[in-house]
CSV table of C-alpha atoms and ligand atoms in Angstrom, one decimal:
chain,number,residue,atom,x,y,z
H,1,MET,CA,-3.2,183.8,287.1
H,2,THR,CA,-5.4,184.3,284.1
H,3,SER,CA,-5.1,182.1,281.0
H,4,GLU,CA,-2.7,183.2,278.3
H,5,ILE,CA,-5.0,181.9,275.6
H,6,PRO,CA,-7.3,184.8,274.9
H,7,SER,CA,-9.9,182.7,273.0
H,8,ARG,CA,-10.7,180.4,276.0
H,9,PRO,CA,-14.1,181.2,277.6
H,10,ALA,CA,-14.1,182.8,281.0
H,11,ARG,CA,-16.0,179.8,282.5
H,12,PRO,CA,-17.0,176.3,281.6
H,13,ILE,CA,-19.5,176.0,278.8
H,14,PRO,CA,-21.8,173.0,278.5
H,15,ARG,CA,-21.4,171.0,275.3
H,16,ALA,CA,-23.6,171.8,272.3
H,17,GLY,CA,-27.3,171.2,272.8
H,18,VAL,CA,-27.3,171.2,276.6
H,19,LEU,CA,-28.6,174.7,277.0
H,20,ASP,CA,-31.2,174.1,274.3
H,21,ILE,CA,-33.0,171.8,276.7
H,22,PRO,CA,-36.0,173.5,278.2
H,23,ALA,CA,-36.0,172.8,282.0
H,24,TYR,CA,-38.7,170.3,283.0
H,25,VAL,CA,-41.3,172.1,284.9
H,26,PRO,CA,-43.0,169.8,287.5
H,27,GLY,CA,-46.6,170.3,288.7
H,28,ARG,CA,-47.5,172.8,291.4
H,29,SER,CA,-46.9,171.3,294.8
H,30,LYS,CA,-48.4,174.0,297.0
H,31,ALA,CA,-51.9,175.5,297.1
H,32,THR,CA,-52.5,179.2,297.5
H,33,GLY,CA,-55.5,178.6,299.9
H,34,GLY,CA,-58.0,176.1,301.3
H,35,ALA,CA,-58.4,174.6,304.8
H,36,ARG,CA,-57.3,171.3,303.4
H,37,VAL,CA,-54.9,170.7,300.5
H,38,TYR,CA,-55.6,168.1,297.8
H,39,LYS,CA,-52.6,167.4,295.5
H,40,LEU,CA,-54.0,166.2,292.2
H,41,SER,CA,-51.1,167.4,290.1
H,42,SER,CA,-48.6,164.5,289.7
H,43,ASN,CA,-50.6,161.3,289.2
H,44,GLU,CA,-49.7,160.0,292.6
H,45,THR,CA,-51.9,157.3,294.2
H,46,PRO,CA,-54.4,158.4,296.9
H,47,LEU,CA,-53.9,155.0,298.6
H,48,GLY,CA,-50.2,155.6,299.4
H,49,ALA,CA,-47.6,152.9,299.3
H,50,SER,CA,-48.4,149.4,300.6
H,51,PRO,CA,-47.8,149.4,304.4
H,52,LYS,CA,-45.4,146.5,303.8
H,53,ALA,CA,-43.3,148.6,301.5
H,54,ILE,CA,-43.2,151.4,304.1
H,55,ALA,CA,-42.1,148.9,306.8
H,56,ALA,CA,-39.4,147.6,304.5
H,57,TYR,CA,-38.2,151.1,303.6
H,58,ARG,CA,-37.9,151.9,307.3
H,59,ALA,CA,-36.1,148.7,308.1
H,60,ALA,CA,-33.5,149.6,305.5
H,61,ALA,CA,-32.4,152.5,307.6
H,62,GLU,CA,-30.6,150.1,309.9
H,63,LYS,CA,-28.0,149.3,307.3
H,64,LEU,CA,-27.3,152.7,305.7
H,65,GLU,CA,-23.6,152.2,305.7
H,66,LEU,CA,-23.8,149.3,303.2
H,67,TYR,CA,-23.8,149.6,299.5
H,68,PRO,CA,-26.9,148.1,297.9
H,69,GLU,CA,-26.8,145.1,295.6
H,70,ASP,CA,-25.6,146.1,292.2
H,71,THR,CA,-28.2,145.5,289.4
H,72,ALA,CA,-30.8,144.8,292.2
H,73,PRO,CA,-31.1,141.0,291.6
H,74,SER,CA,-33.6,140.5,294.4
H,75,LEU,CA,-35.9,143.2,293.0
H,76,ARG,CA,-35.6,141.8,289.5
H,77,ALA,CA,-36.4,138.4,290.8
H,78,ALA,CA,-39.6,139.7,292.5
H,79,ILE,CA,-40.7,141.6,289.4
H,80,GLY,CA,-40.0,138.4,287.4
H,81,ARG,CA,-42.1,136.3,289.7
H,82,VAL,CA,-45.1,138.7,289.9
H,83,ILE,CA,-45.2,139.8,286.3
H,84,GLY,CA,-43.8,136.6,284.7
H,85,LEU,CA,-40.6,137.9,283.2
H,86,ALA,CA,-37.0,136.6,283.0
H,87,PRO,CA,-35.0,138.6,285.6
H,88,GLU,CA,-31.9,138.7,283.3
H,89,ARG,CA,-33.9,140.8,280.9
H,90,LEU,CA,-34.7,143.5,283.4
H,91,VAL,CA,-32.8,146.6,284.4
H,92,CYS,CA,-33.8,148.7,287.4
H,93,GLY,CA,-33.2,152.4,287.9
H,94,THR,CA,-34.0,155.5,289.8
H,95,GLY,CA,-37.5,155.9,288.3
H,96,SER,CA,-38.4,155.0,284.7
H,97,ASP,CA,-37.0,158.5,283.9
H,98,GLU,CA,-33.5,157.0,284.4
H,99,MET,CA,-34.4,154.1,282.0
H,100,LEU,CA,-35.7,156.6,279.4
H,101,ASN,CA,-32.5,158.7,279.6
H,102,LEU,CA,-30.1,155.6,279.6
H,103,LEU,CA,-31.9,154.3,276.5
H,104,ALA,CA,-31.5,157.7,274.7
H,105,HIS,CA,-27.8,157.9,275.8
H,106,ALA,CA,-27.1,154.3,274.6
H,107,TYR,CA,-28.7,154.7,271.2
H,108,VAL,CA,-28.8,158.4,270.2
H,109,GLY,CA,-25.7,160.4,269.3
H,110,PRO,CA,-25.1,163.9,267.9
H,111,GLY,CA,-27.3,164.5,264.8
H,112,ASP,CA,-29.4,161.4,265.3
H,113,GLU,CA,-33.2,161.7,265.5
H,114,GLY,CA,-35.6,160.5,268.2
H,115,ILE,CA,-39.4,160.5,267.6
H,116,TYR,CA,-42.1,161.2,270.1
H,117,SER,CA,-45.7,162.1,269.6
H,118,GLU,CA,-47.3,165.6,269.7
H,119,HIS,CA,-48.7,165.5,273.2
H,120,GLY,CA,-46.2,162.8,274.5
H,121,PHE,CA,-44.4,162.9,277.8
H,122,LEU,CA,-41.9,165.8,277.9
H,123,VAL,CA,-39.1,163.7,279.3
H,124,TYR,CA,-38.6,162.2,275.8
H,125,PRO,CA,-37.4,165.3,274.0
H,126,ILE,CA,-35.3,166.2,277.0
H,127,ALA,CA,-33.7,162.7,277.0
H,128,ILE,CA,-33.1,162.9,273.2
H,129,THR,CA,-31.6,166.4,273.3
H,130,ALA,CA,-29.5,165.6,276.3
H,131,ALA,CA,-28.0,162.7,274.4
H,132,GLY,CA,-27.1,165.1,271.6
H,133,GLY,CA,-29.9,164.1,269.3
H,134,VAL,CA,-32.7,166.0,267.6
H,135,PRO,CA,-36.2,165.4,268.9
H,136,VAL,CA,-38.8,165.0,266.2
H,137,LYS,CA,-42.4,165.7,267.2
H,138,VAL,CA,-45.1,163.9,265.2
H,139,PRO,CA,-48.7,165.0,265.1
H,140,GLU,CA,-51.4,163.0,266.8
H,141,LYS,CA,-54.9,162.1,265.5
H,142,ASN,CA,-57.7,163.0,267.9
H,143,LEU,CA,-55.3,163.1,270.8
H,144,VAL,CA,-54.0,159.6,270.1
H,145,ALA,CA,-50.5,158.7,268.7
H,146,ASP,CA,-50.7,158.2,264.9
H,147,VAL,CA,-48.8,155.1,263.8
H,148,ASP,CA,-48.8,156.2,260.1
H,149,ALA,CA,-47.5,159.6,260.9
H,150,ILE,CA,-44.7,158.1,263.2
H,151,LEU,CA,-43.7,155.7,260.4
H,152,ALA,CA,-43.7,158.6,257.9
H,153,ALA,CA,-41.4,160.6,260.1
H,154,VAL,CA,-38.7,157.9,260.2
H,155,THR,CA,-35.5,158.9,258.4
H,156,GLU,CA,-32.0,157.4,258.0
H,157,ARG,CA,-31.1,159.2,261.2
H,158,THR,CA,-33.9,157.9,263.3
H,159,LYS,CA,-32.5,155.8,266.2
H,160,ILE,CA,-35.4,155.7,268.8
H,161,VAL,CA,-39.2,156.1,269.0
H,162,PHE,CA,-40.8,156.8,272.4
H,163,LEU,CA,-44.4,156.0,272.9
H,164,ALA,CA,-46.2,156.4,276.2
H,165,ASN,CA,-49.1,153.9,276.3
H,166,PRO,CA,-51.3,155.1,277.9
H,167,ASN,CA,-50.1,158.6,277.2
H,168,ASN,CA,-49.6,161.4,279.8
H,169,PRO,CA,-51.2,163.9,279.8
H,170,THR,CA,-54.0,162.8,277.5
H,171,GLY,CA,-54.9,159.5,279.2
H,172,THR,CA,-55.5,158.0,275.8
H,173,TYR,CA,-54.0,154.7,274.6
H,174,LEU,CA,-53.1,152.9,271.4
H,175,PRO,CA,-54.7,149.5,271.0
H,176,PHE,CA,-52.2,146.6,270.9
H,177,ASP,CA,-52.8,145.9,267.2
H,178,GLU,CA,-51.7,149.4,266.4
H,179,VAL,CA,-48.6,149.1,268.6
H,180,LYS,CA,-47.7,145.9,266.7
H,181,ARG,CA,-48.3,147.7,263.4
H,182,LEU,CA,-45.9,150.4,264.6
H,183,ALA,CA,-43.2,147.8,265.6
H,184,ALA,CA,-43.6,145.9,262.3
H,185,GLY,CA,-43.2,149.1,260.3
H,186,LEU,CA,-40.0,150.4,261.9
H,187,PRO,CA,-36.6,149.6,260.6
H,188,LYS,CA,-35.0,146.8,262.7
H,189,ASP,CA,-32.3,149.1,264.1
H,190,VAL,CA,-34.7,151.6,265.5
H,191,VAL,CA,-35.4,151.1,269.3
H,192,LEU,CA,-39.1,151.3,270.1
H,193,VAL,CA,-39.7,152.3,273.7
H,194,LEU,CA,-43.1,151.4,275.1
H,195,ASP,CA,-43.5,153.5,278.3
H,196,ALA,CA,-46.2,151.7,280.2
H,197,ALA,CA,-46.1,153.8,283.4
H,198,TYR,CA,-49.9,153.5,283.8
H,199,ALA,CA,-50.4,149.9,282.5
H,200,GLU,CA,-51.7,148.6,285.9
H,201,TYR,CA,-54.7,151.0,285.6
H,202,VAL,CA,-55.8,150.1,282.2
H,203,ARG,CA,-58.9,147.9,281.8
H,204,ARG,CA,-59.4,147.5,278.1
H,205,ASN,CA,-59.4,144.2,276.3
H,206,ASP,CA,-57.4,145.6,273.3
H,207,TYR,CA,-54.6,147.0,275.5
H,208,GLU,CA,-51.3,145.3,276.3
H,209,ALA,CA,-48.3,146.8,277.9
H,210,GLY,CA,-46.1,145.1,275.3
H,211,ILE,CA,-44.5,142.1,277.1
H,212,GLU,CA,-45.2,139.7,274.3
H,213,LEU,CA,-43.9,142.2,271.7
H,214,VAL,CA,-40.6,142.7,273.7
H,215,SER,CA,-40.2,139.0,274.1
H,216,THR,CA,-40.4,138.4,270.3
H,217,SER,CA,-38.5,141.5,269.1
H,218,GLU,CA,-34.9,142.6,269.1
H,219,ASN,CA,-35.7,146.3,269.1
H,220,VAL,CA,-38.6,146.8,271.4
H,221,VAL,CA,-38.3,147.8,275.1
H,222,MET,CA,-41.0,148.3,277.8
H,223,THR,CA,-40.4,150.7,280.7
H,224,ARG,CA,-42.4,150.6,283.9
H,225,THR,CA,-42.5,152.5,287.2
H,226,PHE,CA,-43.1,152.1,290.9
H,227,SER,CA,-44.1,155.8,291.1
H,228,LYS,CA,-47.7,155.5,290.1
H,229,ILE,CA,-50.0,152.6,291.2
H,230,TYR,CA,-47.3,151.3,293.7
H,231,GLY,CA,-47.1,154.6,295.4
H,232,LEU,CA,-43.3,154.8,295.6
H,233,ALA,CA,-42.7,158.1,293.7
H,234,ALA,CA,-40.5,159.5,296.5
H,235,ALA,CA,-38.2,156.4,296.5
H,236,ARG,CA,-37.5,156.8,292.7
H,237,LEU,CA,-37.8,153.3,291.2
H,238,GLY,CA,-38.5,152.1,287.7
H,239,TRP,CA,-37.4,149.3,285.4
H,240,LEU,CA,-37.2,148.2,281.8
H,241,TYR,CA,-37.8,144.8,280.1
H,242,GLY,CA,-35.9,144.4,276.9
H,243,PRO,CA,-34.0,142.1,274.5
H,244,PRO,CA,-30.6,140.9,275.9
H,245,GLU,CA,-28.5,143.2,273.6
H,246,ILE,CA,-30.4,146.3,274.8
H,247,VAL,CA,-30.2,145.2,278.4
H,248,ASP,CA,-26.5,144.8,278.0
H,249,ALA,CA,-26.0,148.2,276.4
H,250,VAL,CA,-28.0,150.0,279.1
H,251,ASN,CA,-26.2,148.2,281.9
H,252,ARG,CA,-22.9,149.3,280.5
H,253,ILE,CA,-23.8,153.0,280.9
H,254,ARG,CA,-25.9,152.6,284.0
H,255,PRO,CA,-24.2,154.0,287.1
H,256,PRO,CA,-23.2,151.2,289.5
H,257,PHE,CA,-25.5,150.9,292.6
H,258,ASN,CA,-28.0,153.2,290.9
H,259,VAL,CA,-31.0,151.9,292.9
H,260,SER,CA,-30.8,152.5,296.7
H,261,ALA,CA,-31.2,149.6,299.2
H,262,ALA,CA,-34.3,151.2,300.6
H,263,ALA,CA,-35.9,151.4,297.2
H,264,ILE,CA,-35.0,147.8,296.4
H,265,VAL,CA,-36.7,146.4,299.5
H,266,ALA,CA,-39.7,148.7,299.3
H,267,GLY,CA,-40.2,147.8,295.6
H,268,ILE,CA,-40.1,144.1,296.4
H,269,ALA,CA,-42.7,144.5,299.1
H,270,ALA,CA,-44.9,146.8,296.9
H,271,ILE,CA,-45.0,144.5,293.9
H,272,GLU,CA,-45.7,141.5,296.1
H,273,ASP,CA,-48.7,143.2,297.8
H,274,ARG,CA,-51.1,142.3,295.1
H,275,ASP,CA,-54.1,143.2,297.2
H,276,HIS,CA,-52.9,146.7,297.7
H,277,THR,CA,-52.3,147.1,293.9
H,278,ALA,CA,-55.8,145.6,293.2
H,279,ALA,CA,-57.4,148.0,295.6
H,280,ALA,CA,-55.7,151.0,294.0
H,281,ALA,CA,-56.8,149.9,290.5
H,282,GLU,CA,-60.4,149.3,291.8
H,283,HIS,CA,-60.5,152.8,293.5
H,284,ASN,CA,-59.3,154.3,290.2
H,285,GLU,CA,-61.8,152.5,288.1
H,286,VAL,CA,-64.7,153.7,290.2
H,287,TRP,CA,-63.6,157.3,290.5
H,288,LEU,CA,-62.3,157.7,286.9
H,289,THR,CA,-65.9,157.1,285.8
H,290,LYS,CA,-67.4,159.3,288.5
H,291,VAL,CA,-65.0,162.2,287.9
H,292,THR,CA,-65.4,162.0,284.1
H,293,GLU,CA,-69.2,162.0,284.4
H,294,ALA,CA,-69.3,164.8,287.0
H,295,LEU,CA,-67.0,167.1,285.0
H,296,THR,CA,-68.9,166.4,281.7
H,297,ALA,CA,-72.1,167.2,283.4
H,298,LEU,CA,-70.6,170.6,284.3
H,299,GLY,CA,-70.2,171.3,280.6
H,300,LEU,CA,-66.5,170.6,280.5
H,301,THR,CA,-64.9,168.4,277.8
H,302,VAL,CA,-63.0,165.4,279.3
H,303,THR,CA,-60.8,163.4,277.1
H,304,PRO,CA,-61.7,159.7,277.7
H,305,SER,CA,-58.9,158.3,279.9
H,306,VAL,CA,-57.8,154.8,280.8
H,307,ALA,CA,-55.2,156.0,283.3
H,308,ASN,CA,-55.4,157.7,286.8
H,309,PHE,CA,-55.9,161.2,285.6
H,310,VAL,CA,-58.1,163.1,283.2
H,311,LEU,CA,-57.4,165.9,280.7
H,312,VAL,CA,-60.1,168.5,281.1
H,313,HIS,CA,-60.6,171.2,278.4
H,314,PHE,CA,-62.0,174.6,279.3
H,315,PRO,CA,-63.9,176.5,276.7
H,316,ASP,CA,-63.2,180.2,276.7
H,317,VAL,CA,-66.1,181.1,279.1
H,318,ASP,CA,-66.1,184.9,279.6
H,319,GLY,CA,-62.5,185.0,278.7
H,320,ARG,CA,-61.7,182.7,281.7
H,321,ARG,CA,-59.6,179.8,280.7
H,322,ALA,CA,-57.6,176.9,282.2
H,323,ALA,CA,-55.2,179.3,283.9
H,324,ASP,CA,-58.1,181.0,285.8
H,325,ALA,CA,-59.5,177.6,286.7
H,326,ASP,CA,-56.1,176.6,288.0
H,327,ASP,CA,-55.9,179.7,290.2
H,328,PHE,CA,-59.5,179.2,291.4
H,329,LEU,CA,-58.8,175.6,292.3
H,330,SER,CA,-55.5,176.5,294.0
H,331,GLU,CA,-57.2,179.1,296.2
H,332,ARG,CA,-59.6,176.3,297.3
H,333,GLY,CA,-56.7,173.9,298.2
H,334,VAL,CA,-57.0,171.8,295.0
H,335,ILE,CA,-53.7,171.5,293.1
H,336,VAL,CA,-53.9,170.4,289.5
H,337,ARG,CA,-51.5,170.4,286.6
H,338,ARG,CA,-51.3,173.0,283.9
H,339,VAL,CA,-50.4,171.4,280.5
H,340,THR,CA,-49.5,174.4,278.3
H,341,ALA,CA,-46.0,172.8,277.7
H,342,TYR,CA,-47.8,169.7,276.3
H,343,GLY,CA,-49.7,171.8,273.7
H,344,PHE,CA,-52.8,172.3,275.8
H,345,PRO,CA,-53.1,175.9,277.0
H,346,ASP,CA,-56.8,175.5,277.5
H,347,ALA,CA,-56.7,172.3,279.5
H,348,LEU,CA,-55.8,171.0,283.0
H,349,ARG,CA,-54.7,167.5,283.9
H,350,ILE,CA,-56.4,166.3,287.1
H,351,THR,CA,-55.3,163.2,289.0
H,352,ILE,CA,-57.9,160.8,290.4
H,353,GLY,CA,-57.5,161.3,294.1
H,354,SER,CA,-59.2,160.1,297.3
H,355,ALA,CA,-63.0,160.3,297.4
H,356,GLU,CA,-62.7,163.4,299.5
H,357,ALA,CA,-60.2,165.1,297.1
H,358,ASN,CA,-62.3,164.2,294.1
H,359,GLN,CA,-65.4,165.6,295.7
H,360,ALA,CA,-63.6,168.8,296.7
H,361,MET,CA,-62.2,169.2,293.1
H,362,ILE,CA,-65.7,168.6,291.5
H,363,ALA,CA,-67.3,171.1,293.9
H,364,ALA,CA,-64.6,173.7,293.2
H,365,LEU,CA,-65.0,173.3,289.4
H,366,ALA,CA,-68.8,173.5,289.8
H,367,ALA,CA,-68.3,176.8,291.5
H,368,PHE,CA,-65.9,177.9,288.9
H,369,VAL,CA,-68.3,177.3,286.0
H,370,GLY,CA,-71.2,178.7,288.1
H,371,LYS,CA,-73.2,175.5,288.5
A,1,PLP,C1,-45.1,159.4,285.7
A,1,PLP,C2,-44.6,158.9,284.4
A,1,PLP,C3,-43.4,158.1,284.4
A,1,PLP,C4,-42.7,157.7,285.7
A,1,PLP,O1,-41.6,158.3,285.9
A,1,PLP,P1,-40.7,157.9,287.1
A,1,PLP,O2,-39.3,158.4,286.8
A,1,PLP,O3,-40.7,156.4,287.2
A,1,PLP,O4,-41.3,158.5,288.4
A,1,PLP,C5,-42.9,157.6,283.2
A,1,PLP,N1,-43.6,157.9,282.0
A,1,PLP,C6,-44.7,158.6,282.0
A,1,PLP,C7,-45.5,158.8,280.8
A,1,PLP,C8,-45.2,159.1,283.2
A,1,PLP,O5,-46.3,159.9,283.2
């Protein structure tokens, strides 16, 4: 029987704003050629997860019928021990993406504004829009977030500011003095989210992930992930460190049992394997420099990065641009990330991979530019 009310739509219609969200387009995951394939498109670690984390994940298969611990207390305790944080101020989730989305849903409502920077992580405008809010994009200065511009963009409707530090896809970072200046300039009721997904890779004296700032503020939150240096991207695991009131609000909308038992035990083993983490950071330090130098020597412009990837800009050589370089690399088994959606139609983001992958990538780009 059809509805008697003629004005009802013929099928369910998502609420206002949902269909305005551009679908997140992940990096290419398959190459179009090449005897060997090197995936340098998603900032995954070439060292893989700690063998201890893999063993723990496997062992979790023996108890698949049991619900995991709610709120992941054993994982929060492990993070607290290793990083030096109070476990009751931590929330764990299915990737830091879940944390970013829960923060937006807890603090942004219809008509509210959320700020992110020009080349910032695209999950931010998606999370803001999904919560019913309006994403406000603020220009950067020399590919770095601009504190004055962010502060100037704050209105009465601003509820949240997302800052990736270091940022993806630029690899640039904001010195801690600037982050503190941003926090000090924001109204006290605006949540400042410091997304420190790449913090473990950064080796700069003027960088801090934001722990001290969170500890001494009521409106600053730091998010972290197990997807990058810890090599657990497939397990989906991230966390946030925040003031008690924000932790409480996020926990109220967090789905119960959101983190799987396998992810919990893998995360504990991963974060406790400090040698593995140090080895991954060391490998990155060495190859970030080598890759930057090699690509610069090819005549390409590389934005100075402190993370585990580089943003490589392609001048318009003979009309060939980043898209052609991407195809050329893909035919040779090297998968990289196009970043047009981030405002860089003429650039590619390339993850620091294994020595072999990096060498294959450099050789392919040398062939592309004819050197
Ligand atoms: C990769 C990345 C994350 C991590 O997301 P997960 O959901 O934890 O995998 C968060 N923020 C930025 C800026 C990233 O690049």
